[in-house]
PDB file of N, CA and C in Angstrom:
ATOM      1  N   MET Q   1     -30.598  47.883  20.063  1.00 43.00           N
ATOM      2  CA  MET Q   1     -30.821  47.415  18.718  1.00 43.00           C
ATOM      3  C   MET Q   1     -29.948  46.204  18.481  1.00 43.00           C
ATOM      4  N   ASN Q   2     -30.421  45.298  17.704  1.00 52.00           N
ATOM      5  CA  ASN Q   2     -29.554  44.208  17.275  1.00 52.00           C
ATOM      6  C   ASN Q   2     -28.324  44.824  16.631  1.00 52.00           C
ATOM      7  N   PRO Q   3     -27.221  44.124  16.686  1.00 58.00           N
ATOM      8  CA  PRO Q   3     -26.018  44.693  16.079  1.00 58.00           C
ATOM      9  C   PRO Q   3     -26.268  45.054  14.613  1.00 58.00           C
ATOM     10  N   MET Q   4     -25.984  46.289  14.289  1.00 65.00           N
ATOM     11  CA  MET Q   4     -26.178  46.738  12.915  1.00 65.00           C
ATOM     12  C   MET Q   4     -24.856  46.633  12.182  1.00 65.00           C
ATOM     13  N   ASP Q   5     -24.919  46.189  10.951  1.00 78.00           N
ATOM     14  CA  ASP Q   5     -23.682  46.160  10.191  1.00 78.00           C
ATOM     15  C   ASP Q   5     -23.291  47.589   9.817  1.00 78.00           C
ATOM     16  N   GLU Q   6     -22.057  47.741   9.452  1.00 83.00           N
ATOM     17  CA  GLU Q   6     -21.512  49.069   9.164  1.00 83.00           C
ATOM     18  C   GLU Q   6     -22.258  49.754   8.024  1.00 83.00           C
ATOM     19  N   ASP Q   7     -22.661  49.000   7.024  1.00 85.00           N
ATOM     20  CA  ASP Q   7     -23.351  49.597   5.887  1.00 85.00           C
ATOM     21  C   ASP Q   7     -24.707  50.171   6.299  1.00 85.00           C
ATOM     22  N   LEU Q   8     -25.444  49.452   7.115  1.00 85.00           N
ATOM     23  CA  LEU Q   8     -26.738  49.938   7.583  1.00 85.00           C
ATOM     24  C   LEU Q   8     -26.559  51.194   8.424  1.00 85.00           C
ATOM     25  N   ARG Q   9     -25.615  51.172   9.343  1.00 89.00           N
ATOM     26  CA  ARG Q   9     -25.359  52.351  10.176  1.00 89.00           C
ATOM     27  C   ARG Q   9     -24.971  53.544   9.290  1.00 89.00           C
ATOM     28  N   ARG Q  10     -24.155  53.301   8.279  1.00 92.00           N
ATOM     29  CA  ARG Q  10     -23.743  54.366   7.365  1.00 92.00           C
ATOM     30  C   ARG Q  10     -24.954  54.932   6.615  1.00 92.00           C
ATOM     31  N   GLN Q  11     -25.850  54.059   6.152  1.00 93.00           N
ATOM     32  CA  GLN Q  11     -27.045  54.510   5.429  1.00 93.00           C
ATOM     33  C   GLN Q  11     -27.930  55.379   6.316  1.00 93.00           C
ATOM     34  N   ILE Q  12     -28.126  54.952   7.544  1.00 95.00           N
ATOM     35  CA  ILE Q  12     -28.963  55.717   8.468  1.00 95.00           C
ATOM     36  C   ILE Q  12     -28.322  57.068   8.758  1.00 95.00           C
ATOM     37  N   ASN Q  13     -27.030  57.068   9.069  1.00 97.00           N
ATOM     38  CA  ASN Q  13     -26.335  58.322   9.373  1.00 97.00           C
ATOM     39  C   ASN Q  13     -26.313  59.260   8.174  1.00 97.00           C
ATOM     40  N   GLN Q  14     -26.176  58.704   6.978  1.00 97.00           N
ATOM     41  CA  GLN Q  14     -26.193  59.521   5.762  1.00 97.00           C
ATOM     42  C   GLN Q  14     -27.563  60.176   5.581  1.00 97.00           C
ATOM     43  N   LEU Q  15     -28.619  59.428   5.836  1.00 97.00           N
ATOM     44  CA  LEU Q  15     -29.964  59.985   5.733  1.00 97.00           C
ATOM     45  C   LEU Q  15     -30.162  61.092   6.770  1.00 97.00           C
ATOM     46  N   VAL Q  16     -29.684  60.866   7.981  1.00 98.00           N
ATOM     47  CA  VAL Q  16     -29.759  61.888   9.029  1.00 98.00           C
ATOM     48  C   VAL Q  16     -29.016  63.146   8.584  1.00 98.00           C
ATOM     49  N   ASP Q  17     -27.813  62.987   8.051  1.00 98.00           N
ATOM     50  CA  ASP Q  17     -27.040  64.143   7.587  1.00 98.00           C
ATOM     51  C   ASP Q  17     -27.760  64.885   6.465  1.00 98.00           C
ATOM     52  N   THR Q  18     -28.334  64.141   5.542  1.00 97.00           N
ATOM     53  CA  THR Q  18     -29.016  64.747   4.399  1.00 97.00           C
ATOM     54  C   THR Q  18     -30.211  65.587   4.833  1.00 97.00           C
ATOM     55  N   TYR Q  19     -30.961  65.110   5.815  1.00 97.00           N
ATOM     56  CA  TYR Q  19     -32.203  65.781   6.208  1.00 97.00           C
ATOM     57  C   TYR Q  19     -32.122  66.457   7.572  1.00 97.00           C
ATOM     58  N   ARG Q  20     -30.928  66.620   8.090  1.00 97.00           N
ATOM     59  CA  ARG Q  20     -30.751  67.206   9.428  1.00 97.00           C
ATOM     60  C   ARG Q  20     -31.358  68.611   9.521  1.00 97.00           C
ATOM     61  N   GLN Q  21     -31.024  69.486   8.615  1.00 96.00           N
ATOM     62  CA  GLN Q  21     -31.481  70.879   8.717  1.00 96.00           C
ATOM     63  C   GLN Q  21     -32.975  71.022   8.452  1.00 96.00           C
ATOM     64  N   ARG Q  22     -33.484  70.269   7.521  1.00 95.00           N
ATOM     65  CA  ARG Q  22     -34.892  70.416   7.163  1.00 95.00           C
ATOM     66  C   ARG Q  22     -35.833  69.693   8.123  1.00 95.00           C
ATOM     67  N   CYS Q  23     -35.445  68.496   8.566  1.00 95.00           N
ATOM     68  CA  CYS Q  23     -36.364  67.642   9.318  1.00 95.00           C
ATOM     69  C   CYS Q  23     -35.988  67.445  10.782  1.00 95.00           C
ATOM     70  N   LEU Q  24     -34.730  67.633  11.108  1.00 97.00           N
ATOM     71  CA  LEU Q  24     -34.249  67.299  12.453  1.00 97.00           C
ATOM     72  C   LEU Q  24     -33.633  68.513  13.135  1.00 97.00           C
ATOM     73  N   TRP Q  25     -34.063  69.700  12.770  1.00 96.00           N
ATOM     74  CA  TRP Q  25     -33.489  70.937  13.285  1.00 96.00           C
ATOM     75  C   TRP Q  25     -33.601  71.049  14.797  1.00 96.00           C
ATOM     76  N   PHE Q  26     -34.557  70.361  15.404  1.00 96.00           N
ATOM     77  CA  PHE Q  26     -34.799  70.457  16.846  1.00 96.00           C
ATOM     78  C   PHE Q  26     -33.921  69.503  17.658  1.00 96.00           C
ATOM     79  N   LEU Q  27     -33.120  68.673  16.972  1.00 96.00           N
ATOM     80  CA  LEU Q  27     -32.190  67.765  17.647  1.00 96.00           C
ATOM     81  C   LEU Q  27     -30.798  68.393  17.672  1.00 96.00           C
ATOM     82  N   ARG Q  28     -29.947  67.877  18.550  1.00 96.00           N
ATOM     83  CA  ARG Q  28     -28.562  68.365  18.620  1.00 96.00           C
ATOM     84  C   ARG Q  28     -27.910  68.281  17.243  1.00 96.00           C
ATOM     85  N   ALA Q  29     -26.996  69.184  16.976  1.00 95.00           N
ATOM     86  CA  ALA Q  29     -26.316  69.216  15.675  1.00 95.00           C
ATOM     87  C   ALA Q  29     -25.464  67.977  15.439  1.00 95.00           C
ATOM     88  N   ASP Q  30     -25.040  67.312  16.503  1.00 96.00           N
ATOM     89  CA  ASP Q  30     -24.198  66.117  16.367  1.00 96.00           C
ATOM     90  C   ASP Q  30     -24.975  64.822  16.631  1.00 96.00           C
ATOM     91  N   TYR Q  31     -26.298  64.899  16.584  1.00 97.00           N
ATOM     92  CA  TYR Q  31     -27.137  63.740  16.917  1.00 97.00           C
ATOM     93  C   TYR Q  31     -27.107  62.672  15.825  1.00 97.00           C
ATOM     94  N   TYR Q  32     -26.923  61.446  16.256  1.00 97.00           N
ATOM     95  CA  TYR Q  32     -27.121  60.255  15.425  1.00 97.00           C
ATOM     96  C   TYR Q  32     -27.825  59.223  16.296  1.00 97.00           C
ATOM     97  N   PRO Q  33     -28.846  58.550  15.772  1.00 96.00           N
ATOM     98  CA  PRO Q  33     -29.545  57.538  16.569  1.00 96.00           C
ATOM     99  C   PRO Q  33     -28.619  56.369  16.897  1.00 96.00           C
ATOM    100  N   THR Q  34     -28.786  55.830  18.107  1.00 92.00           N
ATOM    101  CA  THR Q  34     -27.878  54.774  18.562  1.00 92.00           C
ATOM    102  C   THR Q  34     -28.545  53.429  18.779  1.00 92.00           C
ATOM    103  N   ASP Q  35     -29.844  53.401  18.967  1.00 91.00           N
ATOM    104  CA  ASP Q  35     -30.526  52.122  19.153  1.00 91.00           C
ATOM    105  C   ASP Q  35     -31.777  52.089  18.275  1.00 91.00           C
ATOM    106  N   LEU Q  36     -32.423  50.953  18.241  1.00 90.00           N
ATOM    107  CA  LEU Q  36     -33.563  50.773  17.334  1.00 90.00           C
ATOM    108  C   LEU Q  36     -34.663  51.795  17.581  1.00 90.00           C
ATOM    109  N   GLN Q  37     -34.996  52.031  18.834  1.00 93.00           N
ATOM    110  CA  GLN Q  37     -36.053  52.989  19.150  1.00 93.00           C
ATOM    111  C   GLN Q  37     -35.699  54.383  18.625  1.00 93.00           C
ATOM    112  N   ASP Q  38     -34.459  54.806  18.831  1.00 95.00           N
ATOM    113  CA  ASP Q  38     -34.016  56.109  18.323  1.00 95.00           C
ATOM    114  C   ASP Q  38     -34.028  56.155  16.798  1.00 95.00           C
ATOM    115  N   VAL Q  39     -33.587  55.077  16.170  1.00 95.00           N
ATOM    116  CA  VAL Q  39     -33.576  55.027  14.703  1.00 95.00           C
ATOM    117  C   VAL Q  39     -34.994  55.153  14.163  1.00 95.00           C
ATOM    118  N   LEU Q  40     -35.929  54.383  14.698  1.00 94.00           N
ATOM    119  CA  LEU Q  40     -37.307  54.426  14.209  1.00 94.00           C
ATOM    120  C   LEU Q  40     -37.937  55.792  14.443  1.00 94.00           C
ATOM    121  N   ARG Q  41     -37.671  56.397  15.597  1.00 97.00           N
ATOM    122  CA  ARG Q  41     -38.206  57.729  15.887  1.00 97.00           C
ATOM    123  C   ARG Q  41     -37.619  58.764  14.906  1.00 97.00           C
ATOM    124  N   THR Q  42     -36.318  58.671  14.654  1.00 97.00           N
ATOM    125  CA  THR Q  42     -35.658  59.603  13.743  1.00 97.00           C
ATOM    126  C   THR Q  42     -36.185  59.440  12.321  1.00 97.00           C
ATOM    127  N   LEU Q  43     -36.359  58.202  11.888  1.00 97.00           N
ATOM    128  CA  LEU Q  43     -36.921  57.962  10.557  1.00 97.00           C
ATOM    129  C   LEU Q  43     -38.338  58.511  10.458  1.00 97.00           C
ATOM    130  N   ASP Q  44     -39.105  58.407  11.539  1.00 96.00           N
ATOM    131  CA  ASP Q  44     -40.455  58.963  11.553  1.00 96.00           C
ATOM    132  C   ASP Q  44     -40.417  60.485  11.408  1.00 96.00           C
ATOM    133  N   TYR Q  45     -39.490  61.148  12.089  1.00 98.00           N
ATOM    134  CA  TYR Q  45     -39.342  62.602  11.938  1.00 98.00           C
ATOM    135  C   TYR Q  45     -39.027  62.968  10.491  1.00 98.00           C
ATOM    136  N   ILE Q  46     -38.124  62.221   9.881  1.00 98.00           N
ATOM    137  CA  ILE Q  46     -37.741  62.509   8.499  1.00 98.00           C
ATOM    138  C   ILE Q  46     -38.935  62.302   7.570  1.00 98.00           C
ATOM    139  N   ARG Q  47     -39.695  61.251   7.794  1.00 97.00           N
ATOM    140  CA  ARG Q  47     -40.899  61.010   6.985  1.00 97.00           C
ATOM    141  C   ARG Q  47     -41.915  62.132   7.180  1.00 97.00           C
ATOM    142  N   ARG Q  48     -42.077  62.560   8.411  1.00 96.00           N
ATOM    143  CA  ARG Q  48     -43.096  63.550   8.740  1.00 96.00           C
ATOM    144  C   ARG Q  48     -42.755  64.946   8.215  1.00 96.00           C
ATOM    145  N   TYR Q  49     -41.496  65.345   8.337  1.00 97.00           N
ATOM    146  CA  TYR Q  49     -41.117  66.726   8.034  1.00 97.00           C
ATOM    147  C   TYR Q  49     -40.365  66.896   6.717  1.00 97.00           C
ATOM    148  N   GLY Q  50     -40.087  65.809   6.035  1.00 96.00           N
ATOM    149  CA  GLY Q  50     -39.305  65.892   4.802  1.00 96.00           C
ATOM    150  C   GLY Q  50     -40.162  66.006   3.558  1.00 96.00           C
ATOM    151  N   ASP Q  51     -39.482  66.008   2.437  1.00 96.00           N
ATOM    152  CA  ASP Q  51     -40.154  66.038   1.149  1.00 96.00           C
ATOM    153  C   ASP Q  51     -40.529  64.612   0.726  1.00 96.00           C
ATOM    154  N   ARG Q  52     -40.999  64.498  -0.488  1.00 97.00           N
ATOM    155  CA  ARG Q  52     -41.452  63.186  -0.973  1.00 97.00           C
ATOM    156  C   ARG Q  52     -40.327  62.148  -0.976  1.00 97.00           C
ATOM    157  N   GLU Q  53     -39.138  62.553  -1.418  1.00 97.00           N
ATOM    158  CA  GLU Q  53     -38.000  61.638  -1.455  1.00 97.00           C
ATOM    159  C   GLU Q  53     -37.580  61.222  -0.043  1.00 97.00           C
ATOM    160  N   ALA Q  54     -37.624  62.150   0.893  1.00 97.00           N
ATOM    161  CA  ALA Q  54     -37.314  61.827   2.290  1.00 97.00           C
ATOM    162  C   ALA Q  54     -38.325  60.816   2.823  1.00 97.00           C
ATOM    163  N   PHE Q  55     -39.591  61.038   2.507  1.00 97.00           N
ATOM    164  CA  PHE Q  55     -40.641  60.124   2.944  1.00 97.00           C
ATOM    165  C   PHE Q  55     -40.392  58.718   2.404  1.00 97.00           C
ATOM    166  N   ARG Q  56     -40.005  58.637   1.137  1.00 97.00           N
ATOM    167  CA  ARG Q  56     -39.762  57.332   0.518  1.00 97.00           C
ATOM    168  C   ARG Q  56     -38.566  56.625   1.150  1.00 97.00           C
ATOM    169  N   LYS Q  57     -37.439  57.319   1.235  1.00 96.00           N
ATOM    170  CA  LYS Q  57     -36.219  56.698   1.760  1.00 96.00           C
ATOM    171  C   LYS Q  57     -36.367  56.295   3.222  1.00 96.00           C
ATOM    172  N   ALA Q  58     -36.860  57.210   4.034  1.00 96.00           N
ATOM    173  CA  ALA Q  58     -37.026  56.904   5.453  1.00 96.00           C
ATOM    174  C   ALA Q  58     -38.093  55.832   5.645  1.00 96.00           C
ATOM    175  N   GLY Q  59     -39.137  55.871   4.830  1.00 94.00           N
ATOM    176  CA  GLY Q  59     -40.199  54.877   4.933  1.00 94.00           C
ATOM    177  C   GLY Q  59     -39.727  53.473   4.631  1.00 94.00           C
ATOM    178  N   GLU Q  60     -38.874  53.330   3.631  1.00 93.00           N
ATOM    179  CA  GLU Q  60     -38.341  52.003   3.303  1.00 93.00           C
ATOM    180  C   GLU Q  60     -37.500  51.457   4.447  1.00 93.00           C
ATOM    181  N   LEU Q  61     -36.639  52.292   4.996  1.00 93.00           N
ATOM    182  CA  LEU Q  61     -35.823  51.857   6.134  1.00 93.00           C
ATOM    183  C   LEU Q  61     -36.700  51.527   7.338  1.00 93.00           C
ATOM    184  N   TYR Q  62     -37.674  52.390   7.602  1.00 92.00           N
ATOM    185  CA  TYR Q  62     -38.571  52.196   8.744  1.00 92.00           C
ATOM    186  C   TYR Q  62     -39.326  50.873   8.628  1.00 92.00           C
ATOM    187  N   GLN Q  63     -39.921  50.628   7.471  1.00 90.00           N
ATOM    188  CA  GLN Q  63     -40.675  49.388   7.281  1.00 90.00           C
ATOM    189  C   GLN Q  63     -39.780  48.170   7.405  1.00 90.00           C
ATOM    190  N   TRP Q  64     -38.615  48.234   6.801  1.00 85.00           N
ATOM    191  CA  TRP Q  64     -37.709  47.093   6.842  1.00 85.00           C
ATOM    192  C   TRP Q  64     -37.260  46.807   8.265  1.00 85.00           C
ATOM    193  N   LEU Q  65     -36.871  47.842   9.000  1.00 88.00           N
ATOM    194  CA  LEU Q  65     -36.424  47.647  10.382  1.00 88.00           C
ATOM    195  C   LEU Q  65     -37.564  47.162  11.268  1.00 88.00           C
ATOM    196  N   SER Q  66     -38.760  47.687  11.069  1.00 83.00           N
ATOM    197  CA  SER Q  66     -39.914  47.256  11.866  1.00 83.00           C
ATOM    198  C   SER Q  66     -40.242  45.795  11.610  1.00 83.00           C
ATOM    199  N   ARG Q  67     -40.248  45.396  10.355  1.00 80.00           N
ATOM    200  CA  ARG Q  67     -40.532  44.000   9.995  1.00 80.00           C
ATOM    201  C   ARG Q  67     -39.455  43.072  10.513  1.00 80.00           C
ATOM    202  N   THR Q  68     -38.204  43.453  10.299  1.00 73.00           N
ATOM    203  CA  THR Q  68     -37.077  42.608  10.680  1.00 73.00           C
ATOM    204  C   THR Q  68     -37.047  42.363  12.176  1.00 73.00           C
ATOM    205  N   ASN Q  69     -37.313  43.386  12.948  1.00 73.00           N
ATOM    206  CA  ASN Q  69     -37.210  43.252  14.392  1.00 73.00           C
ATOM    207  C   ASN Q  69     -38.450  42.668  15.030  1.00 73.00           C
ATOM    208  N   SER Q  70     -39.532  42.536  14.300  1.00 68.00           N
ATOM    209  CA  SER Q  70     -40.715  41.895  14.858  1.00 68.00           C
ATOM    210  C   SER Q  70     -40.725  40.398  14.570  1.00 68.00           C
ATOM    211  N   ALA Q  71     -39.896  39.957  13.623  1.00 55.00           N
ATOM    212  CA  ALA Q  71     -39.825  38.531  13.292  1.00 55.00           C
ATOM    213  C   ALA Q  71     -38.885  37.827  14.263  1.00 55.00           C
ATOM    214  N   PRO Q  72     -39.346  36.763  14.909  1.00 55.00           N
ATOM    215  CA  PRO Q  72     -38.488  36.056  15.858  1.00 55.00           C
ATOM    216  C   PRO Q  72     -37.303  35.403  15.162  1.00 55.00           C
ATOM    217  N   GLY Q  73     -36.151  35.524  15.781  1.00 46.00           N
ATOM    218  CA  GLY Q  73     -34.959  34.867  15.278  1.00 46.00           C
ATOM    219  C   GLY Q  73     -34.279  35.571  14.124  1.00 46.00           C
ATOM    220  N   VAL Q  74     -34.762  36.723  13.745  1.00 44.00           N
ATOM    221  CA  VAL Q  74     -34.147  37.448  12.642  1.00 44.00           C
ATOM    222  C   VAL Q  74     -33.257  38.527  13.231  1.00 44.00           C
ATOM    223  N   SER Q  75     -31.975  38.414  12.970  1.00 45.00           N
ATOM    224  CA  SER Q  75     -31.070  39.419  13.513  1.00 45.00           C
ATOM    225  C   SER Q  75     -30.245  40.095  12.440  1.00 45.00           C
ATOM    226  N   GLY Q  76     -30.150  39.517  11.263  1.00 44.00           N
ATOM    227  CA  GLY Q  76     -29.315  40.114  10.221  1.00 44.00           C
ATOM    228  C   GLY Q  76     -30.012  41.268   9.544  1.00 44.00           C
ATOM    229  N   MET Q  77     -29.305  42.347   9.353  1.00 47.00           N
ATOM    230  CA  MET Q  77     -29.862  43.509   8.684  1.00 47.00           C
ATOM    231  C   MET Q  77     -29.106  43.826   7.415  1.00 47.00           C
ATOM    232  N   SER Q  78     -28.229  42.948   6.979  1.00 44.00           N
ATOM    233  CA  SER Q  78     -27.394  43.256   5.827  1.00 44.00           C
ATOM    234  C   SER Q  78     -28.181  43.297   4.526  1.00 44.00           C
ATOM    235  N   GLY Q  79     -29.357  42.692   4.472  1.00 47.00           N
ATOM    236  CA  GLY Q  79     -30.154  42.719   3.260  1.00 47.00           C
ATOM    237  C   GLY Q  79     -30.784  44.067   2.983  1.00 47.00           C
ATOM    238  N   LEU Q  80     -30.693  44.983   3.920  1.00 49.00           N
ATOM    239  CA  LEU Q  80     -31.308  46.286   3.755  1.00 49.00           C
ATOM    240  C   LEU Q  80     -30.723  47.056   2.595  1.00 49.00           C
ATOM    241  N   ARG Q  81     -29.438  46.973   2.377  1.00 46.00           N
ATOM    242  CA  ARG Q  81     -28.805  47.791   1.335  1.00 46.00           C
ATOM    243  C   ARG Q  81     -29.433  47.512  -0.023  1.00 46.00           C
ATOM    244  N   GLN Q  82     -29.875  46.286  -0.290  1.00 48.00           N
ATOM    245  CA  GLN Q  82     -30.502  45.980  -1.566  1.00 48.00           C
ATOM    246  C   GLN Q  82     -31.922  46.545  -1.627  1.00 48.00           C
ATOM    247  N   ARG Q  83     -32.588  46.640  -0.502  1.00 49.00           N
ATOM    248  CA  ARG Q  83     -33.977  47.053  -0.477  1.00 49.00           C
ATOM    249  C   ARG Q  83     -34.158  48.562  -0.371  1.00 49.00           C
ATOM    250  N   SER Q  84     -33.202  49.261   0.241  1.00 51.00           N
ATOM    251  CA  SER Q  84     -33.432  50.662   0.584  1.00 51.00           C
ATOM    252  C   SER Q  84     -33.227  51.623  -0.568  1.00 51.00           C
ATOM    253  N   GLY Q  85     -32.374  51.295  -1.513  1.00 54.00           N
ATOM    254  CA  GLY Q  85     -32.100  52.209  -2.606  1.00 54.00           C
ATOM    255  C   GLY Q  85     -31.274  53.407  -2.201  1.00 54.00           C
ATOM    256  N   LEU Q  86     -30.648  53.369  -1.056  1.00 54.00           N
ATOM    257  CA  LEU Q  86     -29.815  54.491  -0.603  1.00 54.00           C
ATOM    258  C   LEU Q  86     -28.429  54.390  -1.158  1.00 54.00           C
TER     259      LEU Q  86
END
């Protein structure tokens, strides 16, 4: 994954912690995604197995990360905190 700023990593880890028991029960208890592929897969699990709020929060992060990483020359992810509502 492109280098993630501390705030983005914190937001992702917080979401994982919030939905770990309900949506990520099949992963290790100490699991946190470490690269973009893992983050997107984890967000997809949260969207798939969570409630409406989980779907919204994970979906916003998922869309933002997917868009950001598909655009050439875009490496900054610090704008996520304003968009995610986390």
